[in-house]
mmCIF file of C-alpha atoms in Angstrom:
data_model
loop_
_atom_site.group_PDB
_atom_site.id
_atom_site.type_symbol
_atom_site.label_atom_id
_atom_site.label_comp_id
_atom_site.label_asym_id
_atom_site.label_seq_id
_atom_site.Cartn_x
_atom_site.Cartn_y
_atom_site.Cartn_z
ATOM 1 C CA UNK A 1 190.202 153.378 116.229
ATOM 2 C CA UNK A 2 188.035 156.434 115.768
ATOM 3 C CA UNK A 3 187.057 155.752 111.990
ATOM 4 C CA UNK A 4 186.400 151.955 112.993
ATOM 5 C CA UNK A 5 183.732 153.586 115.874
ATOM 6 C CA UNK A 6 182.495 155.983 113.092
ATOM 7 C CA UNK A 7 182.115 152.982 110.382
ATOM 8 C CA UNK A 8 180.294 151.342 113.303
ATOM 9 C CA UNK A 9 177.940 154.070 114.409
ATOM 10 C CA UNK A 10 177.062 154.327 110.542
ATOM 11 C CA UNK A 11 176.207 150.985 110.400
ATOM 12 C CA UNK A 12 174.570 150.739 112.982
ATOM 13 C CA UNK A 13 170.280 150.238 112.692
ATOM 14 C CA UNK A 14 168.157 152.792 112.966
ATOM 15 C CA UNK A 15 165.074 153.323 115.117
ATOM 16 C CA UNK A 16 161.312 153.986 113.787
ATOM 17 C CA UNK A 17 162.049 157.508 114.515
ATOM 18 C CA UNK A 18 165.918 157.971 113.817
ATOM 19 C CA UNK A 19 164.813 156.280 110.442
ATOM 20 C CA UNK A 20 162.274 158.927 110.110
ATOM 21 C CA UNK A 21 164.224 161.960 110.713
ATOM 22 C CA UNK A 22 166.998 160.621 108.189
ATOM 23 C CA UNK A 23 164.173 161.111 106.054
ATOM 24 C CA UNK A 24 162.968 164.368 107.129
ATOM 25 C CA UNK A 25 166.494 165.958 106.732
ATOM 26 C CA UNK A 26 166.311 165.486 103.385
ATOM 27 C CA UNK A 27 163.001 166.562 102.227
ATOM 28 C CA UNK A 28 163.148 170.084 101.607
ATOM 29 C CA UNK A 29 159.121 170.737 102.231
ATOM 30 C CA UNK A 30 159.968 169.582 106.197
ATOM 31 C CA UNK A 31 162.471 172.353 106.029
ATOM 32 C CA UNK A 32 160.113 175.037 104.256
ATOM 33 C CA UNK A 33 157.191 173.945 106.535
ATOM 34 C CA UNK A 34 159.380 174.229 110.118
ATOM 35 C CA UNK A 35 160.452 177.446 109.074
ATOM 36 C CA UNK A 36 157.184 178.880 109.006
ATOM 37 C CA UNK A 37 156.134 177.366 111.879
ATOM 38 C CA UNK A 38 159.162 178.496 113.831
ATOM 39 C CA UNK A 39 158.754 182.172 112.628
ATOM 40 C CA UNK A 40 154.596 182.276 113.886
ATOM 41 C CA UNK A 41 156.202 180.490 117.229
ATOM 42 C CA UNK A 42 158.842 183.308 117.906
ATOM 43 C CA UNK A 43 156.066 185.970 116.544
ATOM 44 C CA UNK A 44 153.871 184.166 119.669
ATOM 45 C CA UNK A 45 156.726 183.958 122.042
ATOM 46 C CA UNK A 46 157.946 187.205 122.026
ATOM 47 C CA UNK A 47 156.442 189.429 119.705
ATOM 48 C CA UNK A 48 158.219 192.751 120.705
ATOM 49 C CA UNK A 49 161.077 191.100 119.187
ATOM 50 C CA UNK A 50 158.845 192.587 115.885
ATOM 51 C CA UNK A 51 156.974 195.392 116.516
ATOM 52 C CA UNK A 52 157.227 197.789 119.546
ATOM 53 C CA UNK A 53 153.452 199.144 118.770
ATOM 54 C CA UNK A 54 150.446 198.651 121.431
ATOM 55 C CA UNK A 55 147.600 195.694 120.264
ATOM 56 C CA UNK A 56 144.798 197.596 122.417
ATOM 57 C CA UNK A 57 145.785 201.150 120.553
ATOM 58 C CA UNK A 58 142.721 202.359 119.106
ATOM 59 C CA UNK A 59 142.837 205.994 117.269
ATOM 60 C CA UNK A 60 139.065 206.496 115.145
ATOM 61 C CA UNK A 61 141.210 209.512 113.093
ATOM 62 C CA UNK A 62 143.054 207.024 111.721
ATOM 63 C CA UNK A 63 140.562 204.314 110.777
ATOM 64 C CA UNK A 64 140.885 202.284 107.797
ATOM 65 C CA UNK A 65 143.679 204.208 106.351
ATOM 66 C CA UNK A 66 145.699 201.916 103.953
ATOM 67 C CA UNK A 67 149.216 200.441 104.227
ATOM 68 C CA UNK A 68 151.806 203.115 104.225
ATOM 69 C CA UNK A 69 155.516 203.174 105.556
ATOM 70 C CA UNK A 70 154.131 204.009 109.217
ATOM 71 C CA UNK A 71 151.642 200.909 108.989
ATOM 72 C CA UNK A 72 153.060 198.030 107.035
ATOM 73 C CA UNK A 73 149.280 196.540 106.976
ATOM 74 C CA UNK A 74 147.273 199.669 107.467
ATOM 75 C CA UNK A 75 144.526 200.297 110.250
ATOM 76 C CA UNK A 76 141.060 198.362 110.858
ATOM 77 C CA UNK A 77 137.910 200.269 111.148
ATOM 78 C CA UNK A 78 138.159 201.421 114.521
ATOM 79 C CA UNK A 79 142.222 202.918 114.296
ATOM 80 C CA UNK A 80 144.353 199.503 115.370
ATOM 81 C CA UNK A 81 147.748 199.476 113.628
ATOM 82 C CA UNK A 82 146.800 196.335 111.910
ATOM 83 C CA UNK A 83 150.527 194.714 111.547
ATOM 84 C CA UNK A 84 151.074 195.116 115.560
ATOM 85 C CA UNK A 85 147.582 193.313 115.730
ATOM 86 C CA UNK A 86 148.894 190.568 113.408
ATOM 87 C CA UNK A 87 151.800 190.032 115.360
ATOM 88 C CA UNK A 88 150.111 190.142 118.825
ATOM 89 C CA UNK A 89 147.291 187.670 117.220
ATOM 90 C CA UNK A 90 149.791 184.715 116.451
ATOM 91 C CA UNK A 91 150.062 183.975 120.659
ATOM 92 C CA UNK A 92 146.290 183.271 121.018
ATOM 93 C CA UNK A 93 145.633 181.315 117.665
ATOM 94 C CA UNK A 94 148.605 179.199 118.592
ATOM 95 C CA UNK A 95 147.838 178.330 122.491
ATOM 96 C CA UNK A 96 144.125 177.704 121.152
ATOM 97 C CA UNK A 97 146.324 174.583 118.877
ATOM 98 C CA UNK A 98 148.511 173.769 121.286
ATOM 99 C CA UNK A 99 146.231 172.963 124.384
ATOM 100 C CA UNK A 100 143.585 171.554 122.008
ATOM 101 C CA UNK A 101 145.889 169.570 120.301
ATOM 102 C CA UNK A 102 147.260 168.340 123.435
ATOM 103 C CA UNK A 103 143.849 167.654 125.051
ATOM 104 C CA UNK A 104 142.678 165.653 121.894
ATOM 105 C CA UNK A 105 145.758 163.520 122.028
ATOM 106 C CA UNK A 106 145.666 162.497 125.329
ATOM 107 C CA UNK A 107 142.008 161.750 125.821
ATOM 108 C CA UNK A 108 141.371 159.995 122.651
ATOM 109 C CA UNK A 109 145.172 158.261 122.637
ATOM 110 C CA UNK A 110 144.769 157.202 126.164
ATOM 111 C CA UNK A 111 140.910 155.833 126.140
ATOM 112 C CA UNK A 112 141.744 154.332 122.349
ATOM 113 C CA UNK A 113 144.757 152.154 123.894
ATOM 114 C CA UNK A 114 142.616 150.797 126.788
ATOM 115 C CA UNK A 115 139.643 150.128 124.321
ATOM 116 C CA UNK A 116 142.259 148.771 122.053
ATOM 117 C CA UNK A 117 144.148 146.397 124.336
ATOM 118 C CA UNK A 118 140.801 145.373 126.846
ATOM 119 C CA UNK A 119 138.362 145.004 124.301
ATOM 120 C CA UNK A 120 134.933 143.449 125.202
ATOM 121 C CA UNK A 121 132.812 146.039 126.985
ATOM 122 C CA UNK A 122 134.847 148.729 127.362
ATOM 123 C CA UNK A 123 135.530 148.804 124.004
ATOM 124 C CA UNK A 124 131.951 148.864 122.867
ATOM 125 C CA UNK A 125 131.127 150.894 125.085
ATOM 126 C CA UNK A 126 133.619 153.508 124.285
ATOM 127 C CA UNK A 127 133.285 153.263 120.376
ATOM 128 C CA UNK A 128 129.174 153.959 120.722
ATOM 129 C CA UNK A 129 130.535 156.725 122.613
ATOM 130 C CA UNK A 130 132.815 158.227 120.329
ATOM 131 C CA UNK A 131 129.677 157.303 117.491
ATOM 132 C CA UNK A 132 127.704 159.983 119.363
ATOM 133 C CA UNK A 133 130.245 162.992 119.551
ATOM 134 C CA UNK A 134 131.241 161.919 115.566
ATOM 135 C CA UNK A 135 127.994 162.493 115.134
ATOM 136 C CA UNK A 136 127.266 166.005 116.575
ATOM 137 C CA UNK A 137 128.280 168.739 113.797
ATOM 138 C CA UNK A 138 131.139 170.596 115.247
ATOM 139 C CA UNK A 139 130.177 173.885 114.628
ATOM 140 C CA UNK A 140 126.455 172.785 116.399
ATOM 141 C CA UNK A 141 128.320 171.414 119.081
ATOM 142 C CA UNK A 142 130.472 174.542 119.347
ATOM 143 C CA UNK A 143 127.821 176.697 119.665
ATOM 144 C CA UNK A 144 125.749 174.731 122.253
ATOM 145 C CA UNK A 145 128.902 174.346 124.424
ATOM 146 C CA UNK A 146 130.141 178.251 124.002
ATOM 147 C CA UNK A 147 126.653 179.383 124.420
ATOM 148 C CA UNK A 148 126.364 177.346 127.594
ATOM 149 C CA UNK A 149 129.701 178.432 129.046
ATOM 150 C CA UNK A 150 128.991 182.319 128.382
ATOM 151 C CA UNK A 151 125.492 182.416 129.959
ATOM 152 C CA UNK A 152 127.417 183.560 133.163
ATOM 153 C CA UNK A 153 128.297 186.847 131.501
ATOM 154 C CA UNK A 154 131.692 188.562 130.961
ATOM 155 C CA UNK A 155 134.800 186.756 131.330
ATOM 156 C CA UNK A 156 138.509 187.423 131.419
ATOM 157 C CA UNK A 157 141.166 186.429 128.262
ATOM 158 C CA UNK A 158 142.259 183.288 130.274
ATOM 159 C CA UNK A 159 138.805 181.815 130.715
ATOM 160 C CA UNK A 160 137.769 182.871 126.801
ATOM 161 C CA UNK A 161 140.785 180.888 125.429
ATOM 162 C CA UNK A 162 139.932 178.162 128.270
ATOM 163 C CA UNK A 163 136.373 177.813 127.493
ATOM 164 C CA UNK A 164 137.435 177.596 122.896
ATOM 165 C CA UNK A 165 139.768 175.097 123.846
ATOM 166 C CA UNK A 166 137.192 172.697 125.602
ATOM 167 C CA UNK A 167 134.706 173.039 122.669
ATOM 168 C CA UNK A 168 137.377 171.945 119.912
ATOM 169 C CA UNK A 169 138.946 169.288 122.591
ATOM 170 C CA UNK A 170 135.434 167.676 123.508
ATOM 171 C CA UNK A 171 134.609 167.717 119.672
ATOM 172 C CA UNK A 172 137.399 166.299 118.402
ATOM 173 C CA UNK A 173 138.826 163.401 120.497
ATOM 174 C CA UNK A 174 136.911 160.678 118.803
ATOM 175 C CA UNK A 175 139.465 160.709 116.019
ATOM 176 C CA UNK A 176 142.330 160.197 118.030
ATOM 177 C CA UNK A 177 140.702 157.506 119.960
ATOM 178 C CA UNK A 178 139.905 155.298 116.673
ATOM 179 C CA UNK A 179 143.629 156.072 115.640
ATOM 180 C CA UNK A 180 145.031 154.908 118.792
ATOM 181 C CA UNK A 181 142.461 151.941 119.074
ATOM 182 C CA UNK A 182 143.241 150.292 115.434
ATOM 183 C CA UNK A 183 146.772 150.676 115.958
ATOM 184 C CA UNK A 184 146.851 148.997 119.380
ATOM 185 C CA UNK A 185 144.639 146.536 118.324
ATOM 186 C CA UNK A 186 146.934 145.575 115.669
ATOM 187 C CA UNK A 187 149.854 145.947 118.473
ATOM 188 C CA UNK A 188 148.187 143.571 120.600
ATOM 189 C CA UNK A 189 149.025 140.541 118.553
ATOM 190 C CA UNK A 190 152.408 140.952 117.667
ATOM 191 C CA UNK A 191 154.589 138.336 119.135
ATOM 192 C CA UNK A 192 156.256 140.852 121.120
ATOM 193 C CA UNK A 193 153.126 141.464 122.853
ATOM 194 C CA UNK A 194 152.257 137.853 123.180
ATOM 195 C CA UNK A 195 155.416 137.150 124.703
ATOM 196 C CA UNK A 196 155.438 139.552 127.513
ATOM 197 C CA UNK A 197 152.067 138.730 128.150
ATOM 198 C CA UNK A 198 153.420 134.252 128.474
ATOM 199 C CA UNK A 199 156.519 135.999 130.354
ATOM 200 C CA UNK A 200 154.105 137.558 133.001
ATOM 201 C CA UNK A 201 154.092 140.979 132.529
ATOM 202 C CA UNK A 202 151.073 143.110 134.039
ATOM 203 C CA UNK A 203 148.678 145.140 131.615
ATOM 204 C CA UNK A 204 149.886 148.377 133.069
ATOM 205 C CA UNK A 205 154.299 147.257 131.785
ATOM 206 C CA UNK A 206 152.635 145.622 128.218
ATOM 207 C CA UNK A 207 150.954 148.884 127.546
ATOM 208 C CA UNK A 208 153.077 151.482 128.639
ATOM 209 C CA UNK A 209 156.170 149.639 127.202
ATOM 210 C CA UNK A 210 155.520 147.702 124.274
ATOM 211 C CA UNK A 211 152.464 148.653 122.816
ATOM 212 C CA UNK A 212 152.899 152.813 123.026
ATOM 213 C CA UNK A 213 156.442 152.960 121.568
ATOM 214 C CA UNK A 214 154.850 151.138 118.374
ATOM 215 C CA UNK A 215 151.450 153.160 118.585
ATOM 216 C CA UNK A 216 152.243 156.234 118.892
ATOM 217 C CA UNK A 217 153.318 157.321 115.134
ATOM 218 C CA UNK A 218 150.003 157.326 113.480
ATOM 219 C CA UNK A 219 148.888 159.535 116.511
ATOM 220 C CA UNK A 220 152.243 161.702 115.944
ATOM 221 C CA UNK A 221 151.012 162.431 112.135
ATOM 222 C CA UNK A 222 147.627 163.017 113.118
ATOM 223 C CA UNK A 223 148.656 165.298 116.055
ATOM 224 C CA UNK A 224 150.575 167.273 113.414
ATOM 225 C CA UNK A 225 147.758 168.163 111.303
ATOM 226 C CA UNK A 226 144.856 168.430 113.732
ATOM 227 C CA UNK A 227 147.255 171.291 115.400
ATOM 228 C CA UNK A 228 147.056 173.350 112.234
ATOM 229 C CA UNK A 229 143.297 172.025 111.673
ATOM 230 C CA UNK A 230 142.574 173.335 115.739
ATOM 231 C CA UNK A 231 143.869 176.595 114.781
ATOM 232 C CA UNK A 232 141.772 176.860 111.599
ATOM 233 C CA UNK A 233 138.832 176.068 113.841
ATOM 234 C CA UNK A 234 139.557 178.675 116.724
ATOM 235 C CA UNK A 235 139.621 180.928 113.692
ATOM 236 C CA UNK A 236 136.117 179.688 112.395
ATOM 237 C CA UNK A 237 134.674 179.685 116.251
ATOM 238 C CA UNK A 238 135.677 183.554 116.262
ATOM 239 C CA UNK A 239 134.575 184.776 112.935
ATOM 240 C CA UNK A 240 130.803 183.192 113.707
ATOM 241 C CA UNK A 241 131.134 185.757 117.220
ATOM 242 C CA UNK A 242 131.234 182.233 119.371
ATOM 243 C CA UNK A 243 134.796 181.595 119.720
ATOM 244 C CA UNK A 244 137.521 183.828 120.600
ATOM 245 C CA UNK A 245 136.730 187.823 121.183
ATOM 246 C CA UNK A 246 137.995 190.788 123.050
ATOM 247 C CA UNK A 247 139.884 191.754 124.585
ATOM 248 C CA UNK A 248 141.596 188.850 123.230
ATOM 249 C CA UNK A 249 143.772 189.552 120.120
ATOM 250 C CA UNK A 250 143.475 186.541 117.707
ATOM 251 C CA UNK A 251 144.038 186.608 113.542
ATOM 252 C CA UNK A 252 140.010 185.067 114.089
ATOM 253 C CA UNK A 253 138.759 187.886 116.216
ATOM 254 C CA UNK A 254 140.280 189.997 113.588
ATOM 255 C CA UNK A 255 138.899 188.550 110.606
ATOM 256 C CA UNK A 256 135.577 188.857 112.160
ATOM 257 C CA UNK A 257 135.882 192.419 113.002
ATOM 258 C CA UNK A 258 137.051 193.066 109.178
ATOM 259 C CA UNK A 259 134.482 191.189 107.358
ATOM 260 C CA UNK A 260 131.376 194.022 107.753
ATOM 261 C CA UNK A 261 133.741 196.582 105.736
ATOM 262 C CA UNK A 262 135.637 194.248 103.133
ATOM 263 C CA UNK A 263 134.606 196.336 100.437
ATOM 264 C CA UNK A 264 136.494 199.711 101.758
ATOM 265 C CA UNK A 265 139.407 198.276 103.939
ATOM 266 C CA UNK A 266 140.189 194.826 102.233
ATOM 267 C CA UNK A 267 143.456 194.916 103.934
ATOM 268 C CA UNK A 268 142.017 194.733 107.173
ATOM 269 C CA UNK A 269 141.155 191.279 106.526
ATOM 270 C CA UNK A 270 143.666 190.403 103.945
ATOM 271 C CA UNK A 271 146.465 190.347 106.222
ATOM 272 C CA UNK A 272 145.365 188.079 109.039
ATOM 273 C CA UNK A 273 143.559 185.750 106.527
ATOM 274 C CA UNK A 274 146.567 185.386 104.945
ATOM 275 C CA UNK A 275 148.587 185.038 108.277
ATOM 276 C CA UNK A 276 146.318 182.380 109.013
ATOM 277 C CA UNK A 277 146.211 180.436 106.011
ATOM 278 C CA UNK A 278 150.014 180.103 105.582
ATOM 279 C CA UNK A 279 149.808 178.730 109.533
ATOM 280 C CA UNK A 280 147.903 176.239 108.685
ATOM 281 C CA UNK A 281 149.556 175.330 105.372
ATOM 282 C CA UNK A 282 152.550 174.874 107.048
ATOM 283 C CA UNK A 283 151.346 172.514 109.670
ATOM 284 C CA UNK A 284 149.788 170.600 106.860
ATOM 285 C CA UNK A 285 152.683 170.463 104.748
ATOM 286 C CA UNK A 286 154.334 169.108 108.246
ATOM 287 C CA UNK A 287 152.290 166.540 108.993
ATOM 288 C CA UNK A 288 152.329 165.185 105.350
ATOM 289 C CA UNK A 289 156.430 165.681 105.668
ATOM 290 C CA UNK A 290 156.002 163.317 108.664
ATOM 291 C CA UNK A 291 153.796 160.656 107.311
ATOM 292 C CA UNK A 292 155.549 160.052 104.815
ATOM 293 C CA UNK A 293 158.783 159.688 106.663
ATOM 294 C CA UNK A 294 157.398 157.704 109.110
ATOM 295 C CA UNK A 295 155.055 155.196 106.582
ATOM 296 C CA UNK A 296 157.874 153.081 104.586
ATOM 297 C CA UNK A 297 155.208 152.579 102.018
ATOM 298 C CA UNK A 298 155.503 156.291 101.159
ATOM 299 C CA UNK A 299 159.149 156.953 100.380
#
């Protein structure tokens, strides 16, 4: 009876998604990119699970000495232990891609299925919209909108990682909202969707129950990337002296305190560049792991 309820359960047809990660399992850059990402995660979440040292440290006898046995990475110009920095640096860079990744997703998922599904006005009105913030440079737009926030004067770590994330989220939700709009107006004229609507079903059930479930991979993918793209950003914000800055502790806020001695203490940006680039890498390598899984066409 149990192998008969095994054979069964084998047989049995997959899901979009349980498709998908049958896929992933066996693809071994999803493996090589989670791994990475889980290691900056725990380096985020608890990071005194790998160094004991203090970020805010700052010892001028010490500055830009190179990496020894007592500092793995060295010291920056002004005497922080450069590896405890690194560590400490992987909470804000990844909150920054979190929230603005989150933001993004919601805003631009939840106005593209509306504009997808309604059509007419709102969707016109919407896509000139989205035309206008597609066309503001992000960096310009970055600038105005940090510039404009920071008029008031000093602020506290909180409201600096607040204010970043607003920038990259107001910037970037345009993309998510033409994902999300293509795909649902595809969606919309499935049969599935034409039946519920001939059945009776409100706009709020055909939306939230039919259309999402199906609309939501391409979104997924993109989500994936952006994250890794966001944190890339935050890191670009911070090294132009806009984004991210003390006495937050960000691989960005380090790279721009490095760059004026690169010559004499390379290592003080080599390490968080590097930090940095592999982050993003991974979540790259990610969301191509995912695409591919979830796009038939692909495997």
């Amino acid at each position: 009876m149990t192998d008969q309820m095994a054979v069964l359960a084998a047989d049995r047809p997959r899901g979009l998604f349980g498709d998908a990660w049958h896929e992933l399992r066996r693809r071994p850059l999803f493996w090589v990119s989670v791994s990475m990402i889980l290691l900056v995660v725990l380096m985020a979440a608890a990071p005194s699970l790998f160094t004991s040292g203090d970020p805010g440290l700052a010892q001028l006898s010490r500055s830009r000495q190179a990496p020894s046995a007592e500092a793995w990475f060295g010291y920056d110009n002004q005497g922080y232990d450069i590896y405890t920095r690194v560590i400490h640096g992987a909470r804000a860079s990844i909150v920054v891609g979190v929230l603005s990744t989150v933001g993004v997703v919601l805003t631009g998922a939840t106005i593209g299925i509306l504009a997808g599904f309604y059509g007419g006005w709102l969707d016109a009105v919407v896509s000139r919209v989205a035309d206008i913030f597609v066309g503001v440079p992000f960096v310009l737009g970055a600038i105005v909108i940090l510039t404009t926030l920071n008029a008031g004067g000093d602020a506290g770590p909180a409201r600096i990682v607040a204010q970043v994330v607003l920038s990259i989220a107001v910037l970037s939700w345009p993309v998510a909202m033409r994902i999300m709009r293509s795909t649902a107006i595809a969606a919309k004229q499935q049969d599935y969707v034409k039946a519920a609507r001939a059945l009776g079903a409100r706009p709020r059930r055909i939306i939230g129950k039919h259309m999402l479930p199906n609309c939501v991979a391409p979104v997924l993918v993109y989500s994936t990337i952006a994250l890794g793209a966001f944190i890339g950003a935050e890191a670009t914000l911070s090294y132009l002296g806009i984004g991210l800055r003390q006495p937050v502790v960000s691989w960005g806020v380090m790279i721009n305190s490095a760059k004026d001695y690169l010559r004499v203490a390379p290592h003080a940006l080599l390490f968080p560049a590097g930090f940095l680039t592999a982050t993003v890498l991974a979540f790259v390598m990610l969301g191509d792991a995912v695409r591919e899984a979830l796009d038939p066409k692909l495997r």
